[in-house]
C-alpha positions as a printed NumPy array, in Angstrom:
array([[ -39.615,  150.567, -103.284],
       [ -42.227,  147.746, -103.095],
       [ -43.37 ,  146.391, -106.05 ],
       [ -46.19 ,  143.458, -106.87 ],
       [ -45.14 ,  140.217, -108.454],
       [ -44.697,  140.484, -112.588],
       [ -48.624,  140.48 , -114.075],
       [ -49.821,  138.754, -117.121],
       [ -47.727,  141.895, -118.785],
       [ -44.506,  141.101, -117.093],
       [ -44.794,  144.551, -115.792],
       [ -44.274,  145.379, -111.522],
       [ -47.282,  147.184, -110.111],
       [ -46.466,  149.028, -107.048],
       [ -47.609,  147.523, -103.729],
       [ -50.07 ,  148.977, -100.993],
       [ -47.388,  149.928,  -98.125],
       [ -49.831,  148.781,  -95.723],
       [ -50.656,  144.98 ,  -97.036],
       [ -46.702,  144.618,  -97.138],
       [ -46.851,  145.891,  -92.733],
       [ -49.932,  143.538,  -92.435],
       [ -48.234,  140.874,  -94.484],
       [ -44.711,  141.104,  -92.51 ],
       [ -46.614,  141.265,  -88.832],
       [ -48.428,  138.292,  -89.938],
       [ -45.659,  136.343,  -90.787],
       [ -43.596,  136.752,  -88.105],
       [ -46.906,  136.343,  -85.773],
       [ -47.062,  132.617,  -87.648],
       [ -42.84 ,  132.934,  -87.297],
       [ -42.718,  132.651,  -83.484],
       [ -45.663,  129.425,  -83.709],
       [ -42.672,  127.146,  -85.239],
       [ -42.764,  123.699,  -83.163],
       [ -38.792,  123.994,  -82.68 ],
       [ -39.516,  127.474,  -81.119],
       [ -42.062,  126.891,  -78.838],
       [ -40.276,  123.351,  -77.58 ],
       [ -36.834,  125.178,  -76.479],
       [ -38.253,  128.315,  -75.136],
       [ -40.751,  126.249,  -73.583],
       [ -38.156,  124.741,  -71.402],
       [ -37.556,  127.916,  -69.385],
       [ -40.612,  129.854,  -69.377],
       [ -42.037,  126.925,  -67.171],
       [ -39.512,  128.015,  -65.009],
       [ -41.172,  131.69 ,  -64.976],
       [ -43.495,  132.376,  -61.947],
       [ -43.825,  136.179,  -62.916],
       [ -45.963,  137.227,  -65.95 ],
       [ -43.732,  140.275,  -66.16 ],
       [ -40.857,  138.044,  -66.171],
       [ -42.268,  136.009,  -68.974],
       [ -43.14 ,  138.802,  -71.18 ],
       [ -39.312,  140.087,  -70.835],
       [ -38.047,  136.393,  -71.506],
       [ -39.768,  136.906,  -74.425],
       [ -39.187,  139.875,  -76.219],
       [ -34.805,  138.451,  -75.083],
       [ -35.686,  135.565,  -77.438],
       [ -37.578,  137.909,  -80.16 ],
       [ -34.243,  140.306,  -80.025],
       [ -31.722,  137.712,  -80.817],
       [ -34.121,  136.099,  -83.495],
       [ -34.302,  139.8  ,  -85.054],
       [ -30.266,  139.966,  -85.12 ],
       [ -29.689,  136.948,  -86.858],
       [ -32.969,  137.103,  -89.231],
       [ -31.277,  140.141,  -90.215],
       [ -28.134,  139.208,  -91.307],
       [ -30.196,  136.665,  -93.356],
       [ -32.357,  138.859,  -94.841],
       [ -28.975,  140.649,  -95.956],
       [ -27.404,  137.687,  -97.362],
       [ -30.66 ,  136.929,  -98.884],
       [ -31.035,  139.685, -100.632],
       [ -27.108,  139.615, -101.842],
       [ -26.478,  136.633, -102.795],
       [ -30.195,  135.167, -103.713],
       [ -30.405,  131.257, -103.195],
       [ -26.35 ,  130.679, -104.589],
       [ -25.518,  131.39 , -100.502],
       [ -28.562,  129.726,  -99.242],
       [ -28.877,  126.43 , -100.784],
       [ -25.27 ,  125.339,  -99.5  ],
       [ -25.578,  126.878,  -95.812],
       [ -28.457,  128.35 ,  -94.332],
       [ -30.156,  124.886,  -94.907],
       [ -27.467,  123.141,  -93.086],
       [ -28.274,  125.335,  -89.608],
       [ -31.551,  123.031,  -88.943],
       [ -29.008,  121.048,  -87.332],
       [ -27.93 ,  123.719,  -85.043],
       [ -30.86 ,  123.724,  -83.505],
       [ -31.56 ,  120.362,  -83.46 ],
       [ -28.061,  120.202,  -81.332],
       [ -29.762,  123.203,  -79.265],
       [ -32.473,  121.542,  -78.417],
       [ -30.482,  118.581,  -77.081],
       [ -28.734,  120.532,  -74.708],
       [ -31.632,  122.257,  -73.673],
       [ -33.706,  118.981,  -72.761],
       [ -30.864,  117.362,  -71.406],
       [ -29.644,  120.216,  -68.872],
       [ -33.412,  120.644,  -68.198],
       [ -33.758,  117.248,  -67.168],
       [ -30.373,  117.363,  -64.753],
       [ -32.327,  120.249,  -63.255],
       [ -35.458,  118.989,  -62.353],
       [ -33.868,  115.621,  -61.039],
       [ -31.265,  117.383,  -58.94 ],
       [ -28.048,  117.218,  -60.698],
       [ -27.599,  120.602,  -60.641],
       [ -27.967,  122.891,  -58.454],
       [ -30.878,  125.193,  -57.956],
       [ -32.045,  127.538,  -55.115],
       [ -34.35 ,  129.955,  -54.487],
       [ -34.332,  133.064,  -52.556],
       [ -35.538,  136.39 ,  -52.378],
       [ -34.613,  140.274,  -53.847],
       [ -37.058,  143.058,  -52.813],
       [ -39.559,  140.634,  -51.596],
       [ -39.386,  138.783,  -55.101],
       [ -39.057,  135.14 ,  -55.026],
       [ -36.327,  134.212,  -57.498],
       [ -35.014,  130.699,  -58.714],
       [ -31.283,  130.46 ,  -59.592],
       [ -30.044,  127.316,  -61.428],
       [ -26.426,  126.807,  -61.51 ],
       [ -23.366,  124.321,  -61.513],
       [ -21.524,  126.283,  -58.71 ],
       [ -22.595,  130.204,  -57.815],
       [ -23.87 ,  132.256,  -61.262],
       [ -26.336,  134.465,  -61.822],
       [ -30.243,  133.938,  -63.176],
       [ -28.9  ,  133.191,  -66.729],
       [ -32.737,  132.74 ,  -68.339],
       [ -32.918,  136.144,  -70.227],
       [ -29.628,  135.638,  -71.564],
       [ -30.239,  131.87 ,  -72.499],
       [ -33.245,  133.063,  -74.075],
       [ -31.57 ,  135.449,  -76.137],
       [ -29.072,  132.906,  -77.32 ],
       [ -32.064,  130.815,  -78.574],
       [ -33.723,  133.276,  -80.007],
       [ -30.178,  133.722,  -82.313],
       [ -29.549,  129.98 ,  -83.196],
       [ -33.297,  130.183,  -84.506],
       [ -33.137,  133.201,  -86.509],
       [ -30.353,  132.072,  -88.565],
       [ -31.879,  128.567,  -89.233],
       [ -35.802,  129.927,  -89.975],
       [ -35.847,  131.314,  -93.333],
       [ -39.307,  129.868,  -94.709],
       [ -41.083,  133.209,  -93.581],
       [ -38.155,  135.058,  -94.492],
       [ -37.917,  133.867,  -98.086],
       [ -42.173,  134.225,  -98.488],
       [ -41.189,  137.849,  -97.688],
       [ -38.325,  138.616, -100.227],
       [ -39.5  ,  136.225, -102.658],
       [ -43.336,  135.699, -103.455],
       [ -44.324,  138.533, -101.19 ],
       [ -43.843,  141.429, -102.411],
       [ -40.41 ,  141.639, -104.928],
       [ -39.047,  144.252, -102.937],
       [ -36.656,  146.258, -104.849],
       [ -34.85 ,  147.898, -102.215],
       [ -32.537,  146.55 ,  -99.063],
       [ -33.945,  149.692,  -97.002],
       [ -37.182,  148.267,  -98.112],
       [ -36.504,  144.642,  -97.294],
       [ -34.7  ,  145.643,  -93.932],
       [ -37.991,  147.32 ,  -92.874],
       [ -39.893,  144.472,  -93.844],
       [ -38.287,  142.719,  -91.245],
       [ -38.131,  145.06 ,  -88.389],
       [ -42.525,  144.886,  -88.93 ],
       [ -42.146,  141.324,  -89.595],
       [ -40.269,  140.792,  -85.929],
       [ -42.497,  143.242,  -84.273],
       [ -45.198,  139.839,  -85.3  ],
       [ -42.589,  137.767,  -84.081],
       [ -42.386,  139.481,  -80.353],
       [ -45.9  ,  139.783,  -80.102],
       [ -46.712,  136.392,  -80.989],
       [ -43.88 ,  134.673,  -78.288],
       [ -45.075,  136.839,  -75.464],
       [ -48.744,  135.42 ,  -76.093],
       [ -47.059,  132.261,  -76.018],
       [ -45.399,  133.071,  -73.176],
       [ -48.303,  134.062,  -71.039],
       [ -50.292,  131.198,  -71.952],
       [ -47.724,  128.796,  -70.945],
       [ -46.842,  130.725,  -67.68 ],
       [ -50.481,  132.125,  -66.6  ],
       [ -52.078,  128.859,  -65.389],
       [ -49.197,  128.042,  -63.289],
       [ -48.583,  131.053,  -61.722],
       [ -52.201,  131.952,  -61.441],
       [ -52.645,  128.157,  -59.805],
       [ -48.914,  127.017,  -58.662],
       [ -48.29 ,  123.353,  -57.915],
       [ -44.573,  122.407,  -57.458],
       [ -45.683,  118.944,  -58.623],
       [ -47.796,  120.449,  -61.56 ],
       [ -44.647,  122.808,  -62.759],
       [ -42.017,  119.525,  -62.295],
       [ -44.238,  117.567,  -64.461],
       [ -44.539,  120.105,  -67.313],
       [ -41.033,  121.086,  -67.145],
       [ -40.364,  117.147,  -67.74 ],
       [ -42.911,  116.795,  -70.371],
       [ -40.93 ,  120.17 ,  -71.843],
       [ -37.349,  118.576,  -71.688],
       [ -38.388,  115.164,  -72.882],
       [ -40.292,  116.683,  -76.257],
       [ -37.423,  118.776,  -77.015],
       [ -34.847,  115.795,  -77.173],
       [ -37.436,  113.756,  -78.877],
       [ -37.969,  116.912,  -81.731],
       [ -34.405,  117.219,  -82.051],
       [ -34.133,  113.213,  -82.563],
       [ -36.58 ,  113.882,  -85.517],
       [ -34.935,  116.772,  -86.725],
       [ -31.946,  114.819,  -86.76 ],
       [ -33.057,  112.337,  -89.426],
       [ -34.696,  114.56 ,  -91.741],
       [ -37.883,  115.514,  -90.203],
       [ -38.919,  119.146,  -92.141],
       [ -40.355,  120.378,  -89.159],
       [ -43.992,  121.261,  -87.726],
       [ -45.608,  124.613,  -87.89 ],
       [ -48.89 ,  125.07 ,  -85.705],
       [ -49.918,  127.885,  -87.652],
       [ -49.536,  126.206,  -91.148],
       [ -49.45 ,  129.225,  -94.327],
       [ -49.349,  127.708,  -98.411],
       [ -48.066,  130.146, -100.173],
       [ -50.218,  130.1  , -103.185]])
């Protein structure tokens, strides 16, 4: 059951369902705007010369985000902040370690230290980057990603359980967070598509090299700040009152 935050009487009023699913889609909307998102996924949607292919890069990083932001909203809701204030905290450097790698094979890429080719399936031109001979691993390294980040992203997760809505109920929470990912997906694939539309729409080898570098560079330079302390940047800011 959903209930509103204690009133002045200390007593729960119960919550309008449907400003806890507007509440949860906006959150997770905000959720996929986080600056340590948008830098490592960033890194292989330039990479992306298919809108379609973008879209499903997407919604791979959005599904391993919802698997791990689910096992937090678990442990959330078992053990309160005891759990969280020792561990969950600690994962910001996970990423930041992420985001190294990410930049630094990125750069090896575009500067020919690995190798990449392209060829074609069903009259589809495909780019395959690889140390020897593997498979287009993008929708799976997205997915990864999208895991590391949903067990170190807890601000919108914690606005949910906590001042949002004192929901009384795991089914309740759980549910919460299946709406609040559905925000989540819908907000990376607009991401997604803006990154990827002007350069497939007007493609420039030199233009797409140039981003990619710009892409790698910012996400070892994040991580550097992330690193030393640095709380993080969100580009769609919410205050909890």
């Amino acid at each position: 059951m959903l209930r509103r935050p204690p009133g002045r009487n200390g007593l729960a009023m119960p919550l309008d369902p449907l400003l806890f699913v507007a509440l949860a889609l906006a959150l997770g909307f905000k959720h996929s705007y986080d600056a340590d998102h948008l830098v490592a996924v960033s890194n292989l949607l330039t990479r992306s010369k298919s809108l379609r292919r973008t879209a499903w890069m997407s919604v791979s990083w959005a599904a391993g985000h919802m698997i791990t932001a689910t096992i937090v909203t678990v442990l959330l809701y078992t053990f309160r902040t005891t759990l969280l204030t020792g561990v969950l905290d600690n994962l910001e450097l996970a990423v930041a370690v992420m985001l190294v790698v990410i930049g630094v094979f990125s750069l090896l890429v575009e500067f020919g230290l690995i190798h990449r080719h392209e060829h074609r399936h069903e009259a589809e031109e495909h780019v395959h980057t690889h140390l020897s001979s593997h498979d287009d691993p993008h929708h799976r390294a997205m997915f990864g990603i999208g895991v590391v980040h949903g067990l170190a992203s807890n601000d919108e997760l914690i606005l949910l359980f906590v001042a949002s809505l004192s929901v009384t109920s795991l089914a309740g929470l759980l549910g919460g967070v299946g709406v609040f990912s559905v925000g989540v997906v819908a907000g990376m694939i607009v991401f997604g598509i803006g990154v990827s539309y002007p350069m497939a729409r007007w493609d420039s080898a030199r233009v797409r090299r140039a981003v990619s570098i710009g892409a790698a560079v910012l996400s070892i330079a994040y991580a550097g700040l992330l690193f030393v302390g640095f709380e993080g940047v969100n580009l769609v800011p919410l205050s909890p009152a």
